[in-house]
């Protein structure tokens, strides 16, 4: 693309404002098919596996929509059969299934693959890291997606940002957290990096299947849990069995959701079908975040107005201790793995810079 200065900007603006606004999605093919006649009529039938239960609210629903959009935009040339978790493979085998070609596509979250590639954690949500808007800026215009592709290319996969949950909540507790001492001995369902931090703070991070969370908290098998935010948490019924709903979701400030595509399968597609996949994934990223924010707003008030649950902020000393322990956890990961070090250096630098900008533009406004 030609470099934009004042002169070329004005010239381009005179021709078309759309072109200047960036009508071409990052990463999209810039070569437009010269003639519609060269588009082949070859039909593709693909399988798509997911880490979510079938048709799971918002997350699974968008996989269904993605498949529908791709089929419609391609006029039936690319048909995607969606399989929810356990319908074709177990949820946490999504990555391997797409890597080995059992399915051509998968939908999930990168931090699930920490055991295979530690650096994957930086493409999921990082505690005290970037929010949804910031992380998308890093992916598309800060080098994040390039690093993500570099990491996944070892597994024969191409990742695409494909959704985001937005900022999450800190979790459900039945005991007040007044200081970091109250974390000691507490059993909480909290996965990933957040769980490592929680354990370092003296608690124990428990991993329990989603279907058992309600009973575990109700029966006291666990003392606390985090899930997503007001909408999903209300659907799970946690408001009926916990007294306090803590904020902020320090451990998941905006969790990116990913689409993974088997590289060999993707490379075999004609350019227009590749672009249809890219554009549909981009559309999911925007709409999923919008729906999360709208539904969480609605259910935040619903829980508040029902009056049974108290919203409480984590005390400052708890958050600052979590932050310090998180730095230790991240340092340990990056010191042991060269790719994690490379990815986190880019992430950290972008986060620092964009935080400066957000301080001026967003924080002062809100
Ligand atoms: Ca969560």
CSV table of C-alpha atoms in Angstrom, one decimal, residues 25-334:
chain,number,residue,atom,x,y,z
A,25,UNK,CA,-9.7,-5.5,5.8
A,26,UNK,CA,-6.2,-6.1,7.1
A,27,UNK,CA,-4.8,-9.4,5.8
A,28,UNK,CA,-7.3,-9.6,2.9
A,29,UNK,CA,-6.2,-10.3,-0.6
A,30,UNK,CA,-5.8,-7.0,-2.4
A,31,UNK,CA,-6.0,-8.7,-5.8
A,32,UNK,CA,-9.6,-8.5,-7.0
A,33,UNK,CA,-10.6,-11.2,-9.4
A,34,UNK,CA,-10.6,-9.6,-12.8
A,35,UNK,CA,-13.5,-11.6,-14.1
A,36,UNK,CA,-16.3,-13.4,-12.3
A,37,UNK,CA,-16.0,-16.2,-14.9
A,38,UNK,CA,-12.7,-17.3,-13.4
A,39,UNK,CA,-14.3,-18.2,-10.1
A,40,UNK,CA,-14.4,-22.0,-10.0
A,41,UNK,CA,-17.6,-23.7,-9.1
A,42,UNK,CA,-15.9,-26.3,-7.0
A,43,UNK,CA,-17.8,-27.0,-3.8
A,44,UNK,CA,-16.1,-27.5,-0.5
A,45,UNK,CA,-17.6,-29.3,2.6
A,46,UNK,CA,-15.7,-28.5,5.8
A,47,UNK,CA,-16.0,-29.6,9.4
A,48,UNK,CA,-15.7,-27.1,12.2
A,49,UNK,CA,-15.1,-28.2,15.8
A,50,UNK,CA,-15.5,-26.0,18.9
A,51,UNK,CA,-14.5,-25.8,22.5
A,52,UNK,CA,-18.1,-24.7,23.4
A,53,UNK,CA,-21.2,-26.8,24.1
A,54,UNK,CA,-23.4,-27.0,21.0
A,55,UNK,CA,-25.2,-23.7,20.3
A,56,UNK,CA,-23.8,-22.2,23.6
A,57,UNK,CA,-25.2,-18.7,24.2
A,58,UNK,CA,-23.3,-16.1,22.2
A,59,UNK,CA,-20.0,-18.1,21.8
A,60,UNK,CA,-21.6,-21.2,20.1
A,61,UNK,CA,-24.3,-19.2,18.5
A,62,UNK,CA,-21.8,-17.1,16.6
A,63,UNK,CA,-20.1,-20.3,15.3
A,64,UNK,CA,-23.5,-21.2,13.8
A,65,UNK,CA,-23.9,-17.7,12.3
A,66,UNK,CA,-20.3,-17.8,10.9
A,67,UNK,CA,-21.1,-21.1,9.1
A,68,UNK,CA,-24.3,-19.7,7.7
A,69,UNK,CA,-22.7,-16.4,6.5
A,70,UNK,CA,-19.9,-18.3,4.8
A,71,UNK,CA,-22.3,-20.6,3.0
A,72,UNK,CA,-24.5,-17.7,1.9
A,73,UNK,CA,-21.7,-15.4,0.8
A,74,UNK,CA,-20.1,-18.2,-1.2
A,75,UNK,CA,-23.4,-19.1,-2.7
A,76,UNK,CA,-23.1,-22.6,-1.3
A,77,UNK,CA,-19.5,-23.2,-2.5
A,78,UNK,CA,-18.2,-23.5,1.1
A,79,UNK,CA,-20.5,-25.4,3.4
A,80,UNK,CA,-19.3,-25.7,7.0
A,81,UNK,CA,-20.7,-28.4,9.3
A,82,UNK,CA,-20.4,-27.2,12.9
A,83,UNK,CA,-19.8,-29.6,15.8
A,84,UNK,CA,-20.1,-28.4,19.4
A,85,UNK,CA,-17.8,-29.8,22.0
A,86,UNK,CA,-17.9,-33.6,22.3
A,87,UNK,CA,-20.0,-33.9,19.1
A,88,UNK,CA,-17.0,-34.9,17.0
A,89,UNK,CA,-14.0,-34.5,19.4
A,90,UNK,CA,-13.8,-33.4,23.1
A,91,UNK,CA,-13.7,-29.6,23.5
A,92,UNK,CA,-10.0,-29.5,24.4
A,93,UNK,CA,-9.0,-31.6,21.4
A,94,UNK,CA,-10.1,-28.8,19.0
A,95,UNK,CA,-6.6,-27.6,18.4
A,96,UNK,CA,-5.2,-31.1,17.6
A,97,UNK,CA,-8.2,-32.0,15.5
A,98,UNK,CA,-7.7,-29.0,13.2
A,99,UNK,CA,-3.9,-29.4,13.2
A,100,UNK,CA,-4.2,-33.0,12.1
A,101,UNK,CA,-6.9,-32.3,9.5
A,102,UNK,CA,-9.7,-34.3,11.3
A,103,UNK,CA,-11.6,-31.0,10.9
A,104,UNK,CA,-10.7,-28.0,8.7
A,105,UNK,CA,-11.7,-25.4,11.3
A,106,UNK,CA,-12.0,-24.8,15.0
A,107,UNK,CA,-13.3,-22.1,17.3
A,108,UNK,CA,-12.1,-21.6,20.9
A,109,UNK,CA,-9.7,-19.5,23.0
A,110,UNK,CA,-5.9,-19.5,22.6
A,111,UNK,CA,-5.1,-19.9,26.3
A,112,UNK,CA,-6.5,-23.4,26.2
A,113,UNK,CA,-3.4,-24.4,24.3
A,114,UNK,CA,-0.8,-23.3,26.9
A,115,UNK,CA,0.3,-26.9,27.3
A,116,UNK,CA,1.2,-27.2,23.6
A,117,UNK,CA,2.7,-23.7,23.1
A,118,UNK,CA,3.2,-21.5,26.2
A,119,UNK,CA,3.2,-18.3,24.0
A,120,UNK,CA,-0.5,-19.1,23.0
A,121,UNK,CA,-1.5,-17.6,26.4
A,122,UNK,CA,-0.7,-14.1,25.2
A,123,UNK,CA,-3.3,-14.4,22.4
A,124,UNK,CA,-6.0,-15.3,25.0
A,125,UNK,CA,-6.7,-13.0,27.9
A,126,UNK,CA,-3.7,-11.9,30.0
A,127,UNK,CA,-4.4,-10.8,33.6
A,128,UNK,CA,-4.0,-7.0,33.9
A,129,UNK,CA,-3.5,-7.0,30.2
A,130,UNK,CA,-5.2,-5.3,27.3
A,131,UNK,CA,-9.0,-4.9,26.9
A,132,UNK,CA,-10.9,-6.0,23.8
A,133,UNK,CA,-10.4,-2.8,21.8
A,134,UNK,CA,-6.7,-2.6,22.7
A,135,UNK,CA,-6.0,-6.3,21.9
A,136,UNK,CA,-7.7,-6.0,18.5
A,137,UNK,CA,-5.6,-3.0,17.7
A,138,UNK,CA,-2.5,-5.1,18.6
A,139,UNK,CA,-3.6,-8.0,16.5
A,140,UNK,CA,-4.4,-6.0,13.4
A,141,UNK,CA,-2.1,-3.1,13.5
A,142,UNK,CA,0.6,-3.8,16.2
A,143,UNK,CA,2.1,-7.0,14.9
A,144,UNK,CA,0.1,-9.3,17.2
A,145,UNK,CA,-1.5,-11.4,14.5
A,146,UNK,CA,1.8,-11.8,12.7
A,147,UNK,CA,3.3,-13.3,15.8
A,148,UNK,CA,0.2,-15.4,16.4
A,149,UNK,CA,0.5,-16.8,12.9
A,150,UNK,CA,4.2,-17.5,13.4
A,151,UNK,CA,3.5,-19.5,16.5
A,152,UNK,CA,0.6,-21.5,15.0
A,153,UNK,CA,2.4,-22.2,11.7
A,154,UNK,CA,4.4,-24.8,13.7
A,155,UNK,CA,1.2,-26.7,14.0
A,156,UNK,CA,0.0,-26.2,10.4
A,157,UNK,CA,-2.7,-23.8,11.6
A,158,UNK,CA,-3.7,-20.2,10.7
A,159,UNK,CA,-5.4,-18.3,13.5
A,160,UNK,CA,-7.9,-15.4,13.0
A,161,UNK,CA,-9.4,-13.2,15.7
A,162,UNK,CA,-13.0,-14.3,15.8
A,163,UNK,CA,-14.8,-12.8,18.8
A,164,UNK,CA,-14.2,-11.3,22.2
A,165,UNK,CA,-16.0,-11.6,25.5
A,166,UNK,CA,-15.2,-8.1,26.6
A,167,UNK,CA,-14.2,-7.5,30.2
A,168,UNK,CA,-15.3,-10.2,32.6
A,169,UNK,CA,-16.3,-10.1,36.2
A,170,UNK,CA,-14.0,-11.0,39.2
A,171,UNK,CA,-16.3,-13.9,40.3
A,172,UNK,CA,-18.8,-15.1,42.9
A,173,UNK,CA,-17.9,-15.4,46.6
A,174,UNK,CA,-19.8,-16.2,49.8
A,175,UNK,CA,-17.2,-14.7,52.0
A,176,UNK,CA,-16.1,-11.1,51.9
A,177,UNK,CA,-12.6,-10.4,50.6
A,178,UNK,CA,-11.3,-7.6,52.9
A,179,UNK,CA,-7.6,-8.2,52.4
A,180,UNK,CA,-5.2,-10.5,50.6
A,181,UNK,CA,-5.2,-12.7,53.8
A,182,UNK,CA,-8.8,-13.7,52.9
A,183,UNK,CA,-7.6,-15.4,49.8
A,184,UNK,CA,-5.5,-17.9,51.9
A,185,UNK,CA,-7.1,-21.4,51.8
A,186,UNK,CA,-9.9,-20.3,49.5
A,187,UNK,CA,-10.8,-22.8,46.8
A,188,UNK,CA,-11.8,-21.1,43.6
A,189,UNK,CA,-12.6,-22.2,40.1
A,190,UNK,CA,-10.3,-19.9,38.1
A,191,UNK,CA,-8.4,-21.2,35.1
A,192,UNK,CA,-5.3,-20.2,33.3
A,193,UNK,CA,-2.8,-17.5,34.3
A,194,UNK,CA,-5.3,-16.0,36.8
A,195,UNK,CA,-5.4,-19.4,38.5
A,196,UNK,CA,-1.6,-19.4,38.8
A,197,UNK,CA,-1.7,-16.0,40.4
A,198,UNK,CA,-4.5,-17.0,42.8
A,199,UNK,CA,-2.5,-20.1,43.9
A,200,UNK,CA,0.5,-17.9,44.5
A,201,UNK,CA,-1.6,-15.6,46.7
A,202,UNK,CA,-2.3,-18.6,49.0
A,203,UNK,CA,-5.6,-19.9,47.5
A,204,UNK,CA,-6.1,-23.0,45.4
A,205,UNK,CA,-7.2,-22.8,41.8
A,206,UNK,CA,-9.6,-25.6,41.0
A,207,UNK,CA,-10.5,-26.7,37.5
A,208,UNK,CA,-14.0,-28.1,37.3
A,209,UNK,CA,-16.2,-29.0,34.3
A,210,UNK,CA,-18.7,-26.3,33.5
A,211,UNK,CA,-21.7,-28.6,34.2
A,212,UNK,CA,-20.5,-29.1,37.8
A,213,UNK,CA,-19.8,-25.5,38.8
A,214,UNK,CA,-23.3,-24.8,40.2
A,215,UNK,CA,-23.4,-27.9,42.4
A,216,UNK,CA,-19.8,-27.5,43.5
A,217,UNK,CA,-20.4,-23.9,44.8
A,218,UNK,CA,-23.8,-24.8,46.2
A,219,UNK,CA,-22.4,-27.7,48.2
A,220,UNK,CA,-19.2,-25.9,49.3
A,221,UNK,CA,-16.9,-28.1,47.3
A,222,UNK,CA,-15.5,-24.8,46.1
A,223,UNK,CA,-15.7,-21.5,47.9
A,224,UNK,CA,-15.8,-19.2,44.9
A,225,UNK,CA,-15.8,-19.2,41.1
A,226,UNK,CA,-15.4,-17.0,38.1
A,227,UNK,CA,-17.3,-17.7,34.9
A,228,UNK,CA,-17.8,-14.9,32.4
A,229,UNK,CA,-20.0,-11.9,33.2
A,230,UNK,CA,-23.6,-11.0,34.3
A,231,UNK,CA,-25.4,-12.5,31.3
A,232,UNK,CA,-23.9,-16.0,31.3
A,233,UNK,CA,-23.4,-16.1,35.1
A,234,UNK,CA,-27.2,-15.4,35.5
A,235,UNK,CA,-28.1,-18.1,33.0
A,236,UNK,CA,-25.9,-20.5,35.1
A,237,UNK,CA,-27.8,-19.4,38.3
A,238,UNK,CA,-24.9,-18.3,40.4
A,239,UNK,CA,-26.9,-15.3,41.6
A,240,UNK,CA,-29.1,-17.8,43.5
A,241,UNK,CA,-26.2,-19.4,45.5
A,242,UNK,CA,-23.6,-16.7,46.1
A,243,UNK,CA,-23.8,-13.4,48.1
A,244,UNK,CA,-21.1,-11.3,46.5
A,245,UNK,CA,-20.2,-10.6,42.9
A,246,UNK,CA,-16.7,-9.1,42.8
A,247,UNK,CA,-15.2,-6.8,40.2
A,248,UNK,CA,-13.1,-6.1,38.2
A,249,UNK,CA,-12.3,-9.2,36.2
A,250,UNK,CA,-8.5,-8.6,36.7
A,251,UNK,CA,-7.7,-12.0,35.3
A,252,UNK,CA,-9.7,-11.6,32.0
A,253,UNK,CA,-9.9,-7.9,30.9
A,254,UNK,CA,-11.1,-8.9,27.4
A,255,UNK,CA,-10.8,-12.4,26.2
A,256,UNK,CA,-10.1,-12.9,22.5
A,257,UNK,CA,-11.8,-15.8,20.8
A,258,UNK,CA,-10.0,-17.5,17.9
A,259,UNK,CA,-10.8,-19.2,14.6
A,260,UNK,CA,-8.2,-21.7,13.6
A,261,UNK,CA,-8.0,-23.1,10.1
A,262,UNK,CA,-5.9,-26.0,8.8
A,263,UNK,CA,-3.3,-24.3,6.7
A,264,UNK,CA,-3.2,-26.9,3.9
A,265,UNK,CA,-7.0,-26.7,3.6
A,266,UNK,CA,-7.0,-22.9,3.6
A,267,UNK,CA,-4.2,-22.7,1.0
A,268,UNK,CA,-6.3,-25.0,-1.3
A,269,UNK,CA,-9.2,-22.5,-1.4
A,270,UNK,CA,-9.7,-19.9,-4.2
A,271,UNK,CA,-9.0,-16.3,-3.1
A,272,UNK,CA,-12.6,-15.2,-2.9
A,273,UNK,CA,-13.4,-18.0,-0.4
A,274,UNK,CA,-10.4,-17.1,1.6
A,275,UNK,CA,-11.6,-13.5,1.8
A,276,UNK,CA,-15.1,-14.7,2.8
A,277,UNK,CA,-13.6,-16.5,5.8
A,278,UNK,CA,-11.6,-13.5,6.8
A,279,UNK,CA,-14.5,-11.1,6.5
A,280,UNK,CA,-16.9,-13.4,8.3
A,281,UNK,CA,-14.4,-13.8,11.2
A,282,UNK,CA,-14.0,-10.0,11.3
A,283,UNK,CA,-17.8,-9.6,11.5
A,284,UNK,CA,-18.0,-12.2,14.4
A,285,UNK,CA,-15.3,-10.2,16.2
A,286,UNK,CA,-17.4,-7.0,16.1
A,287,UNK,CA,-20.8,-8.5,16.6
A,288,UNK,CA,-19.9,-10.9,19.4
A,289,UNK,CA,-18.3,-8.1,21.5
A,290,UNK,CA,-21.4,-5.9,20.9
A,291,UNK,CA,-23.7,-8.6,22.0
A,292,UNK,CA,-21.6,-9.4,25.1
A,293,UNK,CA,-21.6,-5.7,26.1
A,294,UNK,CA,-25.3,-5.2,25.5
A,295,UNK,CA,-26.4,-8.4,27.3
A,296,UNK,CA,-24.0,-7.9,30.2
A,297,UNK,CA,-25.4,-4.3,30.6
A,298,UNK,CA,-29.0,-5.7,30.8
A,299,UNK,CA,-28.1,-8.5,33.2
A,300,UNK,CA,-25.9,-6.3,35.4
A,301,UNK,CA,-29.0,-4.2,36.1
A,302,UNK,CA,-31.2,-7.3,36.4
A,303,UNK,CA,-29.0,-8.7,39.2
A,304,UNK,CA,-28.7,-5.3,40.8
A,305,UNK,CA,-32.4,-4.7,40.8
A,306,UNK,CA,-33.3,-8.2,42.1
A,307,UNK,CA,-31.4,-7.0,45.2
A,308,UNK,CA,-30.1,-10.5,46.4
A,309,UNK,CA,-26.5,-10.1,45.3
A,310,UNK,CA,-24.1,-7.4,46.4
A,311,UNK,CA,-21.6,-6.1,43.8
A,312,UNK,CA,-18.2,-5.4,45.6
A,313,UNK,CA,-14.9,-4.2,44.4
A,314,UNK,CA,-11.7,-6.1,45.2
A,315,UNK,CA,-9.7,-4.0,47.7
A,316,UNK,CA,-6.7,-2.2,46.3
A,317,UNK,CA,-4.2,-4.3,48.3
A,318,UNK,CA,-5.7,-7.5,46.8
A,319,UNK,CA,-5.4,-6.2,43.3
A,320,UNK,CA,-1.9,-4.8,43.7
A,321,UNK,CA,-0.7,-8.2,45.2
A,322,UNK,CA,-2.4,-10.1,42.3
A,323,UNK,CA,-0.6,-7.7,39.9
A,324,UNK,CA,2.8,-8.3,41.5
A,325,UNK,CA,2.3,-12.0,41.5
A,326,UNK,CA,1.1,-11.9,37.9
A,327,UNK,CA,4.4,-10.2,36.9
A,328,UNK,CA,6.3,-13.0,38.6
A,329,UNK,CA,4.2,-15.7,36.7
A,330,UNK,CA,4.7,-13.9,33.4
A,331,UNK,CA,8.5,-13.5,34.0
A,332,UNK,CA,8.8,-17.2,34.7
A,333,UNK,CA,7.0,-18.1,31.5
A,334,UNK,CA,9.0,-15.7,29.3
